[in-house]
Amino acid sequence: NAGVTQTPKFQVLKTGQSMTLQCAQDMNHNSMYWYRQDPGMGLRLIYYSASEGTTDKGEVPNGYNVSRLNKREFSLRLESAAPSQTSVYFCASSEQGAKNIQYFGAGTRLSVL
Amino acid sequence: AQSVTQPDIHITVSEGASLELRCNYSYGATPYLFWYVQSPGQGLQLLLKYFSGDTLVQGIKGFEAEFKRSQSSFNLRKPSVHWSDAAEYFCAVITSGTYKYIFGTGTRLKVLA
Protein backbone atom coordinates (compact mmCIF):
# COMPACT_ATOMS: atom_id res chain seq x y z
CA ASN A 1 0.00 0.00 0.00
CA ALA A 2 1.83 3.07 -1.28
CA GLY A 3 -0.28 5.77 0.43
CA VAL A 4 0.43 9.17 -1.14
CA THR A 5 2.92 9.23 -4.01
CA GLN A 6 4.48 12.41 -5.33
CA THR A 7 6.51 12.85 -8.49
CA PRO A 8 9.11 14.07 -9.13
CA LYS A 9 11.14 14.02 -5.90
CA PHE A 10 13.50 16.75 -7.08
CA GLN A 11 13.29 19.39 -9.79
CA VAL A 12 15.34 22.38 -10.88
CA LEU A 13 13.68 24.99 -13.08
CA LYS A 14 14.73 28.23 -14.67
CA THR A 15 12.67 31.34 -14.04
CA GLY A 16 9.69 31.39 -16.39
CA GLN A 17 9.57 27.66 -17.02
CA SER A 18 6.44 25.69 -16.27
CA MET A 19 5.95 22.32 -14.66
CA THR A 20 3.35 20.10 -13.05
CA LEU A 21 3.79 18.28 -9.77
CA GLN A 22 1.89 15.03 -9.63
CA CYS A 23 0.20 13.44 -6.64
CA ALA A 24 -1.72 10.19 -6.37
CA GLN A 25 -3.27 8.42 -3.40
CA ASP A 26 -4.52 4.87 -3.13
CA MET A 27 -6.50 5.16 0.10
CA ASN A 28 -9.81 6.07 -1.54
CA HIS A 29 -9.75 9.45 0.21
CA ASN A 30 -12.12 12.18 -0.86
CA SER A 31 -10.00 15.20 0.12
CA MET A 32 -6.56 16.17 -1.16
CA TYR A 33 -4.23 19.08 -0.40
CA TRP A 34 -1.12 20.84 -1.63
CA TYR A 35 1.24 22.55 0.83
CA ARG A 36 4.53 24.32 0.58
CA GLN A 37 7.12 24.21 3.33
CA ASP A 38 9.62 27.00 3.82
CA PRO A 39 12.18 27.38 6.62
CA GLY A 40 10.69 28.97 9.72
CA MET A 41 7.19 29.10 8.23
CA GLY A 42 5.84 25.60 8.73
CA LEU A 43 3.46 24.26 6.12
CA ARG A 44 1.16 26.60 4.25
CA LEU A 45 -1.83 25.43 2.28
CA ILE A 46 -1.75 26.29 -1.42
CA TYR A 47 -4.92 24.63 -2.69
CA TYR A 48 -7.18 21.85 -1.58
CA SER A 49 -9.89 19.66 -3.04
CA ALA A 50 -12.58 18.66 -0.58
CA SER A 51 -13.97 16.12 -3.01
CA GLU A 52 -13.64 15.04 -6.62
CA GLY A 53 -14.65 17.87 -8.92
CA THR A 54 -14.05 20.69 -6.44
CA THR A 55 -11.00 22.82 -5.69
CA ASP A 56 -10.49 25.81 -3.40
CA LYS A 57 -7.75 28.28 -2.67
CA GLY A 58 -5.73 28.00 0.47
CA GLU A 59 -3.47 30.49 2.16
CA VAL A 60 -0.92 31.02 -0.65
CA PRO A 61 -2.50 30.24 -4.06
CA ASN A 62 -0.90 32.94 -6.19
CA GLY A 63 1.22 31.57 -9.02
CA TYR A 64 -0.29 28.10 -8.86
CA ASN A 65 -3.12 26.16 -10.44
CA VAL A 66 -4.50 22.74 -9.57
CA SER A 67 -6.45 19.97 -11.23
CA ARG A 68 -8.35 17.21 -9.49
CA LEU A 69 -8.05 14.75 -12.32
CA ASN A 70 -10.06 12.04 -10.60
CA LYS A 71 -10.52 10.76 -7.07
CA ARG A 72 -6.94 9.47 -6.92
CA GLU A 73 -4.97 12.29 -8.52
CA PHE A 74 -4.43 15.96 -7.68
CA SER A 75 -1.83 17.92 -9.64
CA LEU A 76 -0.21 21.29 -8.96
CA ARG A 77 0.97 23.44 -11.85
CA LEU A 78 3.41 26.30 -11.90
CA GLU A 79 2.74 28.20 -15.14
CA SER A 80 5.72 30.55 -14.94
CA ALA A 81 8.09 29.61 -12.16
CA ALA A 82 9.67 32.30 -10.00
CA PRO A 83 12.56 32.07 -7.50
CA SER A 84 10.05 32.72 -4.70
CA GLN A 85 8.50 29.36 -5.51
CA THR A 86 11.66 27.53 -4.47
CA SER A 87 10.32 25.31 -1.72
CA VAL A 88 9.43 21.80 -0.68
CA TYR A 89 5.95 20.83 -1.82
CA PHE A 90 3.84 18.26 -0.02
CA CYS A 91 0.66 16.58 -1.13
CA ALA A 92 -1.72 15.10 1.42
CA SER A 93 -5.03 13.28 1.45
CA SER A 94 -7.72 12.58 4.01
CA GLU A 95 -11.17 11.24 4.57
CA GLN A 96 -13.75 13.97 4.13
CA GLY A 97 -15.04 15.23 7.46
CA ALA A 98 -14.26 17.36 10.45
CA LYS A 99 -11.88 14.93 12.13
CA ASN A 100 -9.74 14.36 9.12
CA ILE A 101 -6.30 12.89 9.57
CA GLN A 102 -4.08 13.89 6.73
CA TYR A 103 -1.59 11.50 5.17
CA PHE A 104 1.42 13.08 3.50
CA GLY A 105 3.62 12.23 0.57
CA ALA A 106 7.41 12.38 0.79
CA GLY A 107 7.58 15.77 -0.90
CA THR A 108 8.98 17.41 -4.02
CA ARG A 109 12.02 19.63 -3.62
CA LEU A 110 11.86 22.40 -6.19
CA SER A 111 14.54 24.95 -6.95
CA VAL A 112 13.85 27.86 -9.30
CA LEU A 113 16.97 29.60 -10.54
CA ALA B 1 -8.11 34.29 13.31
CA GLN B 2 -7.00 30.86 14.39
CA SER B 3 -3.30 30.38 14.96
CA VAL B 4 -0.82 27.87 16.31
CA THR B 5 2.39 28.89 18.07
CA GLN B 6 5.39 26.70 18.70
CA PRO B 7 7.68 29.00 20.68
CA ASP B 8 10.79 26.81 20.48
CA ILE B 9 12.45 26.73 17.07
CA HIS B 10 15.26 24.39 18.16
CA ILE B 11 15.58 22.08 21.15
CA THR B 12 18.58 19.94 22.05
CA VAL B 13 18.36 17.12 24.58
CA SER B 14 20.60 14.26 25.58
CA GLU B 15 19.58 10.73 24.75
CA GLY B 16 17.59 9.30 27.65
CA ALA B 17 16.46 12.69 28.89
CA SER B 18 12.83 13.73 29.02
CA LEU B 19 11.31 15.99 26.39
CA GLU B 20 8.52 18.53 26.25
CA LEU B 21 7.64 20.45 23.11
CA ARG B 22 5.28 23.37 23.51
CA CYS B 23 2.24 24.21 21.40
CA ASN B 24 -0.27 27.00 22.01
CA TYR B 25 -3.32 27.67 19.88
CA SER B 26 -5.77 30.45 19.42
CA TYR B 27 -9.21 29.12 18.64
CA GLY B 28 -12.70 30.03 19.75
CA ALA B 29 -14.24 26.59 20.07
CA THR B 30 -12.89 23.22 21.16
CA PRO B 31 -10.20 22.47 18.65
CA TYR B 32 -9.12 19.29 17.01
CA LEU B 33 -5.36 19.11 17.65
CA PHE B 34 -2.58 17.09 16.11
CA TRP B 35 1.13 16.48 16.42
CA TYR B 36 3.08 15.39 13.35
CA VAL B 37 6.75 14.41 13.02
CA GLN B 38 8.93 14.95 9.98
CA SER B 39 12.17 12.98 9.70
CA PRO B 40 14.86 14.43 7.43
CA GLY B 41 13.87 14.18 3.77
CA GLN B 42 10.52 12.64 4.59
CA GLY B 43 6.88 13.65 4.67
CA LEU B 44 4.89 14.21 7.84
CA GLN B 45 3.71 11.31 9.99
CA LEU B 46 0.93 11.58 12.55
CA LEU B 47 2.11 11.08 16.14
CA LEU B 48 -1.17 11.64 17.96
CA LYS B 49 -4.43 13.54 17.91
CA TYR B 50 -6.99 15.05 20.28
CA PHE B 51 -10.64 15.35 19.42
CA SER B 52 -12.44 15.15 22.76
CA GLY B 53 -12.57 13.19 26.01
CA ASP B 54 -9.49 12.27 28.02
CA THR B 55 -7.14 15.22 27.88
CA LEU B 56 -4.02 13.04 27.99
CA VAL B 57 -3.59 11.24 24.70
CA GLN B 58 -1.11 8.57 23.81
CA GLY B 59 0.57 8.32 20.44
CA ILE B 60 3.08 6.27 18.57
CA LYS B 61 6.78 5.93 19.45
CA GLY B 62 6.12 6.51 23.16
CA PHE B 63 4.87 10.09 22.79
CA GLU B 64 1.98 11.62 24.68
CA ALA B 65 0.34 15.04 24.74
CA GLU B 66 -1.91 16.82 27.18
CA PHE B 67 -4.70 19.19 26.20
CA LYS B 68 -5.10 22.05 28.67
CA ARG B 69 -8.04 24.24 27.74
CA SER B 70 -7.27 26.85 30.41
CA GLN B 71 -3.82 27.39 28.94
CA SER B 72 -4.78 26.84 25.27
CA SER B 73 -1.94 24.37 25.09
CA PHE B 74 -1.29 20.93 23.65
CA ASN B 75 2.28 20.08 24.69
CA LEU B 76 4.04 16.96 23.45
CA ARG B 77 6.07 14.86 25.89
CA LYS B 78 8.28 11.82 25.97
CA PRO B 79 9.84 10.41 29.15
CA SER B 80 13.08 9.19 27.54
CA VAL B 81 14.30 10.40 24.17
CA HIS B 82 16.02 8.10 21.71
CA TRP B 83 18.52 9.22 19.06
CA SER B 84 15.99 8.25 16.38
CA ASP B 85 13.59 10.93 17.68
CA ALA B 86 15.73 13.64 16.09
CA ALA B 87 13.33 15.28 13.66
CA GLU B 88 11.09 18.28 13.21
CA TYR B 89 7.78 18.31 15.06
CA PHE B 90 4.68 20.18 13.99
CA CYS B 91 1.58 21.02 15.97
CA ALA B 92 -1.62 21.59 13.95
CA VAL B 93 -5.24 22.55 14.53
CA ILE B 94 -8.26 22.10 12.32
CA THR B 95 -10.20 25.21 11.49
CA SER B 96 -13.90 25.24 12.06
CA GLY B 97 -16.11 24.40 9.11
CA THR B 98 -13.39 24.11 6.47
CA TYR B 99 -11.45 21.09 7.76
CA LYS B 100 -8.19 22.78 6.83
CA TYR B 101 -5.13 22.41 9.02
CA ILE B 102 -3.25 25.35 10.48
CA PHE B 103 0.30 24.32 11.24
CA GLY B 104 2.75 25.78 13.70
CA THR B 105 6.18 26.72 12.42
CA GLY B 106 7.76 23.58 13.83
CA THR B 107 10.35 22.63 16.46
CA ARG B 108 13.53 20.96 15.35
CA LEU B 109 14.79 18.41 17.88
CA LYS B 110 18.43 17.47 18.13
CA VAL B 111 19.44 14.48 20.29
CA LEU B 112 22.94 14.25 21.73
CA ALA B 113 24.47 10.83 22.19
GROMACS .gro file of N, CA and C in nm, chain B:
model
  339
  114ALA      N    1  -0.844   3.541   1.417
  114ALA     CA    2  -0.811   3.429   1.331
  114ALA      C    3  -0.740   3.320   1.412
  115GLN      N    4  -0.765   3.197   1.369
  115GLN     CA    5  -0.700   3.086   1.439
  115GLN      C    6  -0.550   3.087   1.413
  116SER      N    7  -0.474   3.045   1.512
  116SER     CA    8  -0.330   3.038   1.496
  116SER      C    9  -0.273   2.931   1.587
  117VAL      N   10  -0.154   2.885   1.551
  117VAL     CA   11  -0.082   2.787   1.631
  117VAL      C   12   0.059   2.839   1.650
  118THR      N   13   0.106   2.839   1.774
  118THR     CA   14   0.239   2.889   1.807
  118THR      C   15   0.322   2.779   1.869
  119GLN      N   16   0.439   2.757   1.810
  119GLN     CA   17   0.539   2.670   1.870
  119GLN      C   18   0.658   2.760   1.905
  120PRO      N   19   0.671   2.796   2.031
  120PRO     CA   20   0.768   2.900   2.068
  120PRO      C   21   0.914   2.858   2.055
  121ASP      N   22   0.941   2.729   2.055
  121ASP     CA   23   1.079   2.681   2.048
  121ASP      C   24   1.112   2.638   1.906
  122ILE      N   25   1.206   2.708   1.843
  122ILE     CA   26   1.245   2.673   1.707
  122ILE      C   27   1.337   2.550   1.707
  123HIS      N   28   1.432   2.550   1.802
  123HIS     CA   29   1.526   2.439   1.816
  123HIS      C   30   1.528   2.395   1.962
  124ILE      N   31   1.537   2.263   1.982
  124ILE     CA   32   1.558   2.208   2.115
  124ILE      C   33   1.661   2.098   2.104
  125THR      N   34   1.756   2.098   2.199
  125THR     CA   35   1.858   1.994   2.205
  125THR      C   36   1.848   1.924   2.339
  126VAL      N   37   1.842   1.792   2.335
  126VAL     CA   38   1.836   1.712   2.458
  126VAL      C   39   1.934   1.596   2.444
  127SER      N   40   1.975   1.544   2.557
  127SER     CA   41   2.060   1.426   2.558
  127SER      C   42   1.975   1.300   2.548
  128GLU      N   43   2.030   1.200   2.485
  128GLU     CA   44   1.958   1.073   2.475
  128GLU      C   45   1.927   1.021   2.616
  129GLY      N   46   1.803   0.978   2.635
  129GLY     CA   47   1.759   0.930   2.765
  129GLY      C   48   1.692   1.036   2.850
  130ALA      N   49   1.710   1.161   2.815
  130ALA     CA   50   1.646   1.269   2.889
  130ALA      C   51   1.499   1.281   2.848
  131SER      N   52   1.423   1.350   2.934
  131SER     CA   53   1.283   1.373   2.902
  131SER      C   54   1.270   1.491   2.807
  132LEU      N   55   1.154   1.498   2.743
  132LEU     CA   56   1.131   1.599   2.639
  132LEU      C   57   0.991   1.658   2.654
  133GLU      N   58   0.982   1.788   2.638
  133GLU     CA   59   0.852   1.853   2.625
  133GLU      C   60   0.860   1.958   2.516
  134LEU      N   61   0.774   1.947   2.418
  134LEU     CA   62   0.764   2.045   2.311
  134LEU      C   63   0.633   2.121   2.327
  135ARG      N   64   0.643   2.254   2.320
  135ARG     CA   65   0.528   2.337   2.351
  135ARG      C   66   0.446   2.373   2.227
  136CYS      N   67   0.316   2.381   2.247
  136CYS     CA   68   0.224   2.421   2.140
  136CYS      C   69   0.110   2.499   2.204
  137ASN      N   70   0.087   2.620   2.156
  137ASN     CA   71  -0.027   2.700   2.201
  137ASN      C   72  -0.113   2.735   2.081
  138TYR      N   73  -0.241   2.739   2.099
  138TYR     CA   74  -0.332   2.767   1.988
  138TYR      C   75  -0.426   2.878   2.027
  139SER      N   76  -0.475   2.943   1.925
  139SER     CA   77  -0.577   3.045   1.942
  139SER      C   78  -0.698   3.001   1.862
  140TYR      N   79  -0.806   2.969   1.932
  140TYR     CA   80  -0.921   2.912   1.864
  140TYR      C   81  -1.042   2.930   1.952
  141GLY      N   82  -1.154   2.971   1.895
  141GLY     CA   83  -1.270   3.003   1.975
  141GLY      C   84  -1.341   2.883   2.035
  142ALA      N   85  -1.349   2.776   1.961
  142ALA     CA   86  -1.424   2.659   2.007
  142ALA      C   87  -1.325   2.549   2.047
  143THR      N   88  -1.378   2.434   2.086
  143THR     CA   89  -1.289   2.322   2.116
  143THR      C   90  -1.221   2.278   1.988
  144PRO      N   91  -1.091   2.279   1.989
  144PRO     CA   92  -1.020   2.247   1.865
  144PRO      C   93  -0.996   2.099   1.848
  145TYR      N   94  -0.968   2.060   1.728
  145TYR     CA   95  -0.912   1.929   1.701
  145TYR      C   96  -0.762   1.952   1.682
  146LEU      N   97  -0.679   1.883   1.760
  146LEU     CA   98  -0.536   1.911   1.765
  146LEU      C   99  -0.455   1.790   1.725
  147PHE      N  100  -0.343   1.815   1.664
  147PHE     CA  101  -0.258   1.709   1.611
  147PHE      C  102  -0.111   1.743   1.638
  148TRP      N  103  -0.031   1.637   1.651
  148TRP     CA  104   0.113   1.648   1.642
  148TRP      C  105   0.162   1.556   1.532
  149TYR      N  106   0.246   1.614   1.443
  149TYR     CA  107   0.308   1.539   1.335
  149TYR      C  108   0.460   1.546   1.353
  150VAL      N  109   0.530   1.443   1.301
  150VAL     CA  110   0.675   1.441   1.302
  150VAL      C  111   0.724   1.428   1.159
  151GLN      N  112   0.832   1.500   1.131
  151GLN     CA  113   0.893   1.495   0.998
  151GLN      C  114   1.040   1.458   1.013
  152SER      N  115   1.076   1.338   0.972
  152SER     CA  116   1.217   1.298   0.970
  152SER      C  117   1.284   1.360   0.849
  153PRO      N  118   1.415   1.377   0.853
  153PRO     CA  119   1.486   1.443   0.743
  153PRO      C  120   1.454   1.381   0.608
  154GLY      N  121   1.414   1.464   0.512
  154GLY     CA  122   1.387   1.418   0.377
  154GLY      C  123   1.258   1.341   0.360
  155GLN      N  124   1.176   1.342   0.464
  155GLN     CA  125   1.052   1.264   0.459
  155GLN      C  126   0.930   1.354   0.470
  156GLY      N  127   0.813   1.294   0.444
  156GLY     CA  128   0.688   1.365   0.467
  156GLY      C  129   0.651   1.362   0.615
  157LEU      N  130   0.533   1.414   0.645
  157LEU     CA  131   0.489   1.421   0.784
  157LEU      C  132   0.414   1.294   0.823
  158GLN      N  133   0.438   1.250   0.946
  158GLN     CA  134   0.371   1.131   0.999
  158GLN      C  135   0.295   1.171   1.125
  159LEU      N  136   0.173   1.126   1.137
  159LEU     CA  137   0.093   1.158   1.255
  159LEU      C  138   0.146   1.087   1.378
  160LEU      N  139   0.170   1.165   1.486
  160LEU     CA  140   0.211   1.108   1.614
  160LEU      C  141   0.090   1.080   1.703
  161LEU      N  142   0.001   1.179   1.713
  161LEU     CA  143  -0.117   1.164   1.796
  161LEU      C  144  -0.215   1.275   1.764
  162LYS      N  145  -0.337   1.259   1.818
  162LYS     CA  146  -0.443   1.354   1.791
  162LYS      C  147  -0.535   1.366   1.913
  163TYR      N  148  -0.599   1.484   1.924
  163TYR     CA  149  -0.699   1.505   2.028
  163TYR      C  150  -0.826   1.559   1.964
  164PHE      N  151  -0.935   1.488   1.989
  164PHE     CA  152  -1.064   1.535   1.942
  164PHE      C  153  -1.154   1.575   2.059
  165SER      N  154  -1.161   1.488   2.159
  165SER     CA  155  -1.244   1.515   2.276
  165SER      C  156  -1.211   1.409   2.380
  166GLY      N  157  -1.273   1.422   2.500
  166GLY     CA  158  -1.257   1.319   2.601
  166GLY      C  159  -1.132   1.337   2.685
  167ASP      N  160  -1.067   1.226   2.716
  167ASP     CA  161  -0.949   1.227   2.802
  167ASP      C  162  -0.846   1.327   2.748
  168THR      N  163  -0.803   1.415   2.834
  168THR     CA  164  -0.714   1.522   2.788
  168THR      C  165  -0.570   1.477   2.772
  169LEU      N  166  -0.537   1.359   2.818
  169LEU     CA  167  -0.402   1.304   2.799
  169LEU      C  168  -0.414   1.196   2.692
  170VAL      N  169  -0.348   1.219   2.581
  170VAL     CA  170  -0.359   1.124   2.470
  170VAL      C  171  -0.225   1.059   2.443
  171GLN      N  172  -0.230   0.933   2.410
  171GLN     CA  173  -0.111   0.857   2.381
  171GLN      C  174  -0.094   0.843   2.230
  172GLY      N  175   0.031   0.845   2.185
  172GLY     CA  176   0.057   0.832   2.044
  172GLY      C  177   0.157   0.723   2.015
  173ILE      N  178   0.210   0.726   1.895
  173ILE     CA  179   0.308   0.627   1.857
  173ILE      C  180   0.446   0.665   1.909
  174LYS      N  181   0.537   0.571   1.908
  174LYS     CA  182   0.678   0.593   1.945
  174LYS      C  183   0.695   0.642   2.088
  175GLY      N  184   0.599   0.615   2.176
  175GLY     CA  185   0.612   0.651   2.316
  175GLY      C  186   0.579   0.796   2.350
  176PHE      N  187   0.524   0.869   2.255
  176PHE     CA  188   0.487   1.009   2.279
  176PHE      C  189   0.348   1.021   2.340
  177GLU      N  190   0.329   1.127   2.415
  177GLU     CA  191   0.198   1.162   2.468
  177GLU      C  192   0.182   1.313   2.464
  178ALA      N  193   0.060   1.360   2.471
  178ALA     CA  194   0.034   1.504   2.474
  178ALA      C  195  -0.085   1.529   2.565
  179GLU      N  196  -0.084   1.645   2.627
  179GLU     CA  197  -0.191   1.682   2.718
  179GLU      C  198  -0.260   1.808   2.672
  180PHE      N  199  -0.390   1.803   2.658
  180PHE     CA  200  -0.470   1.919   2.620
  180PHE      C  201  -0.510   1.994   2.747
  181LYS      N  202  -0.474   2.120   2.754
  181LYS     CA  203  -0.510   2.205   2.867
  181LYS      C  204  -0.588   2.325   2.812
  182ARG      N  205  -0.720   2.318   2.830
  182ARG     CA  206  -0.804   2.424   2.774
  182ARG      C  207  -0.774   2.559   2.839
  183SER      N  208  -0.748   2.558   2.970
  183SER     CA  209  -0.727   2.685   3.041
  183SER      C  210  -0.601   2.756   2.993
  184GLN      N  211  -0.507   2.681   2.943
  184GLN     CA  212  -0.382   2.739   2.894
  184GLN      C  213  -0.374   2.742   2.741
  185SER      N  214  -0.478   2.693   2.675
  185SER     CA  215  -0.478   2.684   2.527
  185SER      C  216  -0.351   2.615   2.479
  186SER      N  217  -0.319   2.504   2.543
  186SER     CA  218  -0.194   2.437   2.509
  186SER      C  219  -0.218   2.290   2.478
  187PHE      N  220  -0.126   2.236   2.403
  187PHE     CA  221  -0.129   2.093   2.365
  187PHE      C  222   0.018   2.051   2.353
  188ASN      N  223   0.084   2.036   2.467
  188ASN     CA  224   0.228   2.008   2.469
  188ASN      C  225   0.256   1.860   2.449
  189LEU      N  226   0.361   1.832   2.377
  189LEU     CA  227   0.404   1.696   2.345
  189LEU      C  228   0.514   1.655   2.442
  190ARG      N  229   0.507   1.532   2.492
  190ARG     CA  230   0.607   1.486   2.589
  190ARG      C  231   0.653   1.346   2.556
  191LYS      N  232   0.775   1.318   2.603
  191LYS     CA  233   0.828   1.182   2.597
  191LYS      C  234   0.921   1.165   2.715
  192PRO      N  235   0.906   1.057   2.792
  192PRO     CA  236   0.984   1.041   2.915
  192PRO      C  237   1.134   1.021   2.890
  193SER      N  238   1.168   0.951   2.781
  193SER     CA  239   1.308   0.919   2.754
  193SER      C  240   1.330   0.922   2.604
  194VAL      N  241   1.410   1.018   2.560
  194VAL     CA  242   1.430   1.040   2.417
  194VAL      C  243   1.534   0.944   2.362
  195HIS      N  244   1.508   0.897   2.241
  195HIS     CA  245   1.602   0.810   2.171
  195HIS      C  246   1.665   0.890   2.057
  196TRP      N  247   1.785   0.848   2.013
  196TRP     CA  248   1.852   0.922   1.906
  196TRP      C  249   1.765   0.929   1.781
  197SER      N  250   1.682   0.829   1.758
  197SER     CA  251   1.599   0.825   1.638
  197SER      C  252   1.483   0.925   1.643
  198ASP      N  253   1.464   0.991   1.757
  198ASP     CA  254   1.359   1.093   1.768
  198ASP      C  255   1.402   1.226   1.709
  199ALA      N  256   1.527   1.239   1.672
  199ALA     CA  257   1.573   1.364   1.609
  199ALA      C  258   1.495   1.387   1.482
  200ALA      N  259   1.425   1.499   1.476
  200ALA     CA  260   1.333   1.528   1.366
  200ALA      C  261   1.274   1.666   1.388
  201GLU      N  262   1.183   1.704   1.301
  201GLU     CA  263   1.109   1.828   1.321
  201GLU      C  264   0.965   1.790   1.357
  202TYR      N  265   0.910   1.862   1.454
  202TYR     CA  266   0.778   1.831   1.506
  202TYR      C  267   0.685   1.949   1.483
  203PHE      N  268   0.566   1.916   1.432
  203PHE     CA  269   0.468   2.018   1.399
  203PHE      C  270   0.339   1.994   1.476
  204CYS      N  271   0.289   2.101   1.535
  204CYS     CA  272   0.158   2.102   1.597
  204CYS      C  273   0.059   2.160   1.494
  205ALA      N  274  -0.063   2.110   1.492
  205ALA     CA  275  -0.162   2.159   1.395
  205ALA      C  276  -0.300   2.158   1.458
  206VAL      N  277  -0.385   2.247   1.409
  206VAL     CA  278  -0.524   2.255   1.453
  206VAL      C  279  -0.613   2.261   1.330
  207ILE      N  280  -0.729   2.202   1.342
  207ILE     CA  281  -0.826   2.210   1.232
  207ILE      C  282  -0.912   2.332   1.252
  208THR      N  283  -0.934   2.404   1.144
  208THR     CA  284  -1.020   2.521   1.149
  208THR      C  285  -1.166   2.481   1.136
  209SER      N  286  -1.248   2.555   1.203
  209SER     CA  287  -1.390   2.524   1.206
  209SER      C  288  -1.454   2.534   1.069
  210GLY      N  289  -1.529   2.433   1.031
  210GLY     CA  290  -1.611   2.440   0.911
  210GLY      C  291  -1.539   2.408   0.782
  211THR      N  292  -1.411   2.430   0.774
  211THR     CA  293  -1.339   2.411   0.647
  211THR      C  294  -1.253   2.285   0.647
  212TYR      N  295  -1.225   2.232   0.764
  212TYR     CA  296  -1.145   2.109   0.776
  212TYR      C  297  -1.003   2.128   0.724
  213LYS      N  298  -0.955   2.251   0.726
  213LYS     CA  299  -0.819   2.278   0.683
  213LYS      C  300  -0.728   2.291   0.804
  214TYR      N  301  -0.610   2.231   0.794
  214TYR     CA  302  -0.513   2.241   0.902
  214TYR      C  303  -0.449   2.380   0.906
  215ILE      N  304  -0.420   2.425   1.028
  215ILE     CA  305  -0.325   2.535   1.048
  215ILE      C  306  -0.208   2.477   1.124
  216PHE      N  307  -0.090   2.488   1.065
  216PHE     CA  308   0.030   2.432   1.124
  216PHE      C  309   0.108   2.539   1.202
  217GLY      N  310   0.173   2.494   1.308
  217GLY     CA  311   0.275   2.578   1.370
  217GLY      C  312   0.400   2.577   1.283
  218THR      N  313   0.497   2.658   1.323
  218THR     CA  314   0.618   2.672   1.242
  218THR      C  315   0.719   2.561   1.266
  219GLY      N  316   0.691   2.474   1.363
  219GLY     CA  317   0.776   2.358   1.383
  219GLY      C  318   0.883   2.378   1.489
  220THR      N  319   0.923   2.267   1.552
  220THR     CA  320   1.035   2.263   1.646
  220THR      C  321   1.130   2.154   1.600
  221ARG      N  322   1.254   2.193   1.578
  221ARG     CA  323   1.353   2.096   1.535
  221ARG      C  324   1.423   2.040   1.657
  222LEU      N  325   1.419   1.908   1.673
  222LEU     CA  326   1.479   1.841   1.788
  222LEU      C  327   1.611   1.778   1.749
  223LYS      N  328   1.712   1.809   1.828
  223LYS     CA  329   1.843   1.747   1.813
  223LYS      C  330   1.868   1.662   1.937
  224VAL      N  331   1.918   1.540   1.918
  224VAL     CA  332   1.944   1.448   2.029
  224VAL      C  333   2.093   1.421   2.036
  225LEU      N  334   2.152   1.448   2.151
  225LEU     CA  335   2.294   1.425   2.173
  225LEU      C  336   2.317   1.285   2.228
  226ALA      N  337   2.418   1.219   2.175
  226ALA     CA  338   2.447   1.083   2.219
  226ALA      C  339   2.509   1.084   2.359
   0.00000   0.00000   0.00000
